[in-house]
């Protein structure tokens, strides 16, 4: 083959190959092909931090396949993503494939359309070593922190723990917020509301003697109520004020993750996965008259829109909503994020004329919902401002006319961009932007007829726990991490079980997360300092711009860091968390304690100094040393419990293990997701066991009926079945998302072997 184009993913390869014709072969590297070794430091501090890269075990086959398509004179187009990570992938490919002497062309594009690909092919450049170095600096700095600090955590806290530069800061933010919540002391305050009839109107006390009102207790509230009941209610004044609202900026990685969380309930990782599919054009069916990706590149912190996009938006707005909704000249946005790279575009549909309704039959539900969100937001950015009429009724009341009640309403004079889109809010109690509250028409000077006076007791609320979306917002506002790091950071801290997601999808620290955080705050304040982490990002940016060598950044950090590690190995004491006394066990009269030990949080009955050994039980996920009650703690000792016997006389035991609650019969373990192991009864247990026994093996995940091909879920995971033959699905493929072409390709490759 004369021309080889190497991209990162098979879906992208498939899409791009449609644009380039038979003179080009397009293959995928499946992401990074080289990395630092897993079991050693991976770089030499004495040789200018020289990295010791090696081809990853799972990529040896990929490299071998790529080499088969390369001859001495093959022109190779390196078409990995346009960010620093993508630049590094291209750089690693050159060395891994030994193609230094081949004609090499680095091409970049921020959307996968024919025009964008052809433009990239006509305007190649060389690999940008500054971008590569910025990625190397991040990778090696992170390796230094993880590799050197993790063994210290094993020695001083417990085995299996790990630390990460950005992850540890994210955990600290969540721990600090949790402690704010625990330390919060609610204060009482009262609201006084009045309802009027003929016409119906509601109002709230706002001022007394011209000053904003604060009612601390019921006694004060009753005094004010008495005065109100003894006076009249006069509509003294009507304040009217028009205001305008401007649409939010186009999506960046961060704002897309936040808005998809608020409006669609997507996790940060899920948003990025679906956005990747839309970017690559990896959809269920071919969309008529459209080939290629549906959105621009989804890792960006730019709010820029190209003139092509704003012109297209104007056309769509005029045809969809009318001339009055369009702008005379495009609206330009500027990023407020620290360290934002403004060179690229924001996330937008590649073709705004491709309305969500037009793609709906050809994409899955998640892809449709995310595309619709991006389409609406992009269109809204180029629509006219909304005009709102705000009205406030000022009501004079009280025995001495000392009270002022207010009733506020709003009316949308001109919807403008709100016709297409309004931004969501992290505050569940916040009113929606589009809500209208129209006040009844009452003349100034009217005495109002009181229906009722309501006294409402309230308490101030603690700050809210972070959600995935609000944590991303916090990280971005502090200049910590970049678009490509938000999703992996949030996934990592949950995988390491330093943070859990509560039932209402909020992030809370685990006991071990708090212990590790406290150790790092005490002994390595620099590592978990928000300012230090943000400064590192600024240094990576400076490396990317060619202003400083990456080795200088490493040298400045590494020497001090290693010296601190060596010091703490000798001086830092092994962590022993104080036990929290929960209460007394009614059966034995012994103290019940909760604490964090070498194997995680646990409850203990009795002390080790007593003759009889104390009883221990692990505290399950979702419960904490600081919050577990005596009743909950004693309940944990009820497991494992014998529920009863099956028909053959075998004991059925209910218990909780690493992967959640389960039933055990002989050597069989059956997961129970809907039942409580503490309360499940024999009849229900037998039913669960029977259901498991009768569960249909090989349930279809996806079927291609015409071709007689099925994707089934078998004993050892998903596989492809054609006739009597079974075919293994590569780990890199998501079974549900496999297209017929991909399935046929797997079958052909396997048969060829």
mmCIF file of N, CA, C and O in Angstrom, residues 10 24 62 92 129 142 156 182 192 264 275 312 359 377 387 441 475 494 507 544 577 604 628 743 745:
data_model
loop_
_atom_site.group_PDB
_atom_site.id
_atom_site.type_symbol
_atom_site.label_atom_id
_atom_site.label_comp_id
_atom_site.label_asym_id
_atom_site.label_seq_id
_atom_site.Cartn_x
_atom_site.Cartn_y
_atom_site.Cartn_z
ATOM 1 N N UNK A 10 -11.067 2.138 15.497
ATOM 2 C CA UNK A 10 -11.606 1.481 14.299
ATOM 3 C C UNK A 10 -12.811 2.228 13.719
ATOM 4 O O UNK A 10 -12.977 2.296 12.501
ATOM 5 N N UNK A 24 -5.703 4.802 -0.455
ATOM 6 C CA UNK A 24 -5.347 4.957 0.958
ATOM 7 C C UNK A 24 -5.913 3.815 1.777
ATOM 8 O O UNK A 24 -7.053 3.405 1.565
ATOM 9 N N UNK A 62 -1.280 -5.152 17.492
ATOM 10 C CA UNK A 62 -1.671 -3.979 16.690
ATOM 11 C C UNK A 62 -0.469 -3.485 15.895
ATOM 12 O O UNK A 62 -0.567 -3.222 14.686
ATOM 13 N N UNK A 92 4.877 8.330 19.455
ATOM 14 C CA UNK A 92 5.186 6.961 19.889
ATOM 15 C C UNK A 92 5.099 5.978 18.712
ATOM 16 O O UNK A 92 5.873 5.023 18.638
ATOM 17 N N UNK A 129 6.927 18.613 18.700
ATOM 18 C CA UNK A 129 7.658 18.055 19.839
ATOM 19 C C UNK A 129 7.294 18.758 21.154
ATOM 20 O O UNK A 129 7.317 18.144 22.220
ATOM 21 N N UNK A 142 3.251 12.379 36.967
ATOM 22 C CA UNK A 142 2.220 11.526 37.594
ATOM 23 C C UNK A 142 2.808 10.184 38.022
ATOM 24 O O UNK A 142 2.473 9.658 39.089
ATOM 25 N N UNK A 156 2.619 2.950 55.834
ATOM 26 C CA UNK A 156 2.114 3.772 56.941
ATOM 27 C C UNK A 156 0.605 3.638 57.172
ATOM 28 O O UNK A 156 0.113 3.992 58.246
ATOM 29 N N UNK A 182 -20.359 18.380 57.974
ATOM 30 C CA UNK A 182 -20.437 17.845 59.347
ATOM 31 C C UNK A 182 -20.344 18.958 60.396
ATOM 32 O O UNK A 182 -20.994 18.900 61.431
ATOM 33 N N UNK A 192 -42.567 34.899 56.635
ATOM 34 C CA UNK A 192 -43.990 35.226 56.810
ATOM 35 C C UNK A 192 -44.572 35.516 55.432
ATOM 36 O O UNK A 192 -44.047 36.362 54.685
ATOM 37 N N UNK A 264 -29.551 15.332 31.454
ATOM 38 C CA UNK A 264 -29.719 13.968 30.934
ATOM 39 C C UNK A 264 -29.418 12.896 31.975
ATOM 40 O O UNK A 264 -29.676 11.720 31.736
ATOM 41 N N UNK A 275 -20.158 11.162 23.401
ATOM 42 C CA UNK A 275 -19.619 12.244 22.565
ATOM 43 C C UNK A 275 -18.588 11.695 21.574
ATOM 44 O O UNK A 275 -18.550 12.111 20.411
ATOM 45 N N UNK A 312 -23.929 29.151 9.297
ATOM 46 C CA UNK A 312 -24.884 28.037 9.206
ATOM 47 C C UNK A 312 -25.988 28.205 10.255
ATOM 48 O O UNK A 312 -27.173 27.989 9.988
ATOM 49 N N UNK A 359 -31.876 12.978 12.644
ATOM 50 C CA UNK A 359 -30.956 11.858 12.920
ATOM 51 C C UNK A 359 -31.582 10.813 13.846
ATOM 52 O O UNK A 359 -31.039 9.731 14.008
ATOM 53 N N UNK A 377 -27.952 24.020 22.152
ATOM 54 C CA UNK A 377 -27.048 24.982 22.799
ATOM 55 C C UNK A 377 -26.335 25.825 21.738
ATOM 56 O O UNK A 377 -26.204 27.038 21.879
ATOM 57 N N UNK A 387 -35.982 39.006 26.230
ATOM 58 C CA UNK A 387 -36.403 40.207 26.965
ATOM 59 C C UNK A 387 -37.455 39.809 27.989
ATOM 60 O O UNK A 387 -38.447 39.160 27.645
ATOM 61 N N UNK A 441 -53.739 41.856 37.483
ATOM 62 C CA UNK A 441 -53.752 43.304 37.249
ATOM 63 C C UNK A 441 -54.446 44.010 38.421
ATOM 64 O O UNK A 441 -55.645 43.835 38.630
ATOM 65 N N UNK A 475 -12.890 21.873 39.622
ATOM 66 C CA UNK A 475 -11.540 21.587 39.119
ATOM 67 C C UNK A 475 -11.152 22.595 38.037
ATOM 68 O O UNK A 475 -10.048 23.125 38.020
ATOM 69 N N UNK A 494 -13.224 6.967 42.250
ATOM 70 C CA UNK A 494 -14.301 6.035 42.631
ATOM 71 C C UNK A 494 -13.813 4.589 42.545
ATOM 72 O O UNK A 494 -14.136 3.769 43.406
ATOM 73 N N UNK A 507 -21.161 12.907 45.512
ATOM 74 C CA UNK A 507 -19.870 12.291 45.822
ATOM 75 C C UNK A 507 -19.527 12.495 47.295
ATOM 76 O O UNK A 507 -19.519 13.638 47.783
ATOM 77 N N UNK A 544 4.213 23.194 26.306
ATOM 78 C CA UNK A 544 3.517 23.031 25.012
ATOM 79 C C UNK A 544 3.774 24.212 24.079
ATOM 80 O O UNK A 544 3.767 24.071 22.857
ATOM 81 N N UNK A 577 -6.044 5.266 63.350
ATOM 82 C CA UNK A 577 -7.187 6.173 63.478
ATOM 83 C C UNK A 577 -7.886 5.958 64.817
ATOM 84 O O UNK A 577 -8.079 4.818 65.245
ATOM 85 N N UNK A 604 -16.281 -2.967 66.021
ATOM 86 C CA UNK A 604 -15.704 -3.918 66.975
ATOM 87 C C UNK A 604 -16.533 -3.898 68.260
ATOM 88 O O UNK A 604 -16.929 -2.836 68.727
ATOM 89 N N UNK A 628 -22.261 5.868 61.199
ATOM 90 C CA UNK A 628 -22.960 4.615 61.498
ATOM 91 C C UNK A 628 -23.556 4.666 62.916
ATOM 92 O O UNK A 628 -22.922 5.134 63.856
ATOM 93 N N UNK A 743 -18.987 -7.101 12.831
ATOM 94 C CA UNK A 743 -19.195 -8.520 13.151
ATOM 95 C C UNK A 743 -18.642 -9.398 12.027
ATOM 96 O O UNK A 743 -17.935 -10.380 12.274
ATOM 97 N N UNK A 745 -16.360 -8.629 9.937
ATOM 98 C CA UNK A 745 -14.898 -8.498 9.937
ATOM 99 C C UNK A 745 -14.267 -9.436 10.974
ATOM 100 O O UNK A 745 -13.267 -10.103 10.700
#
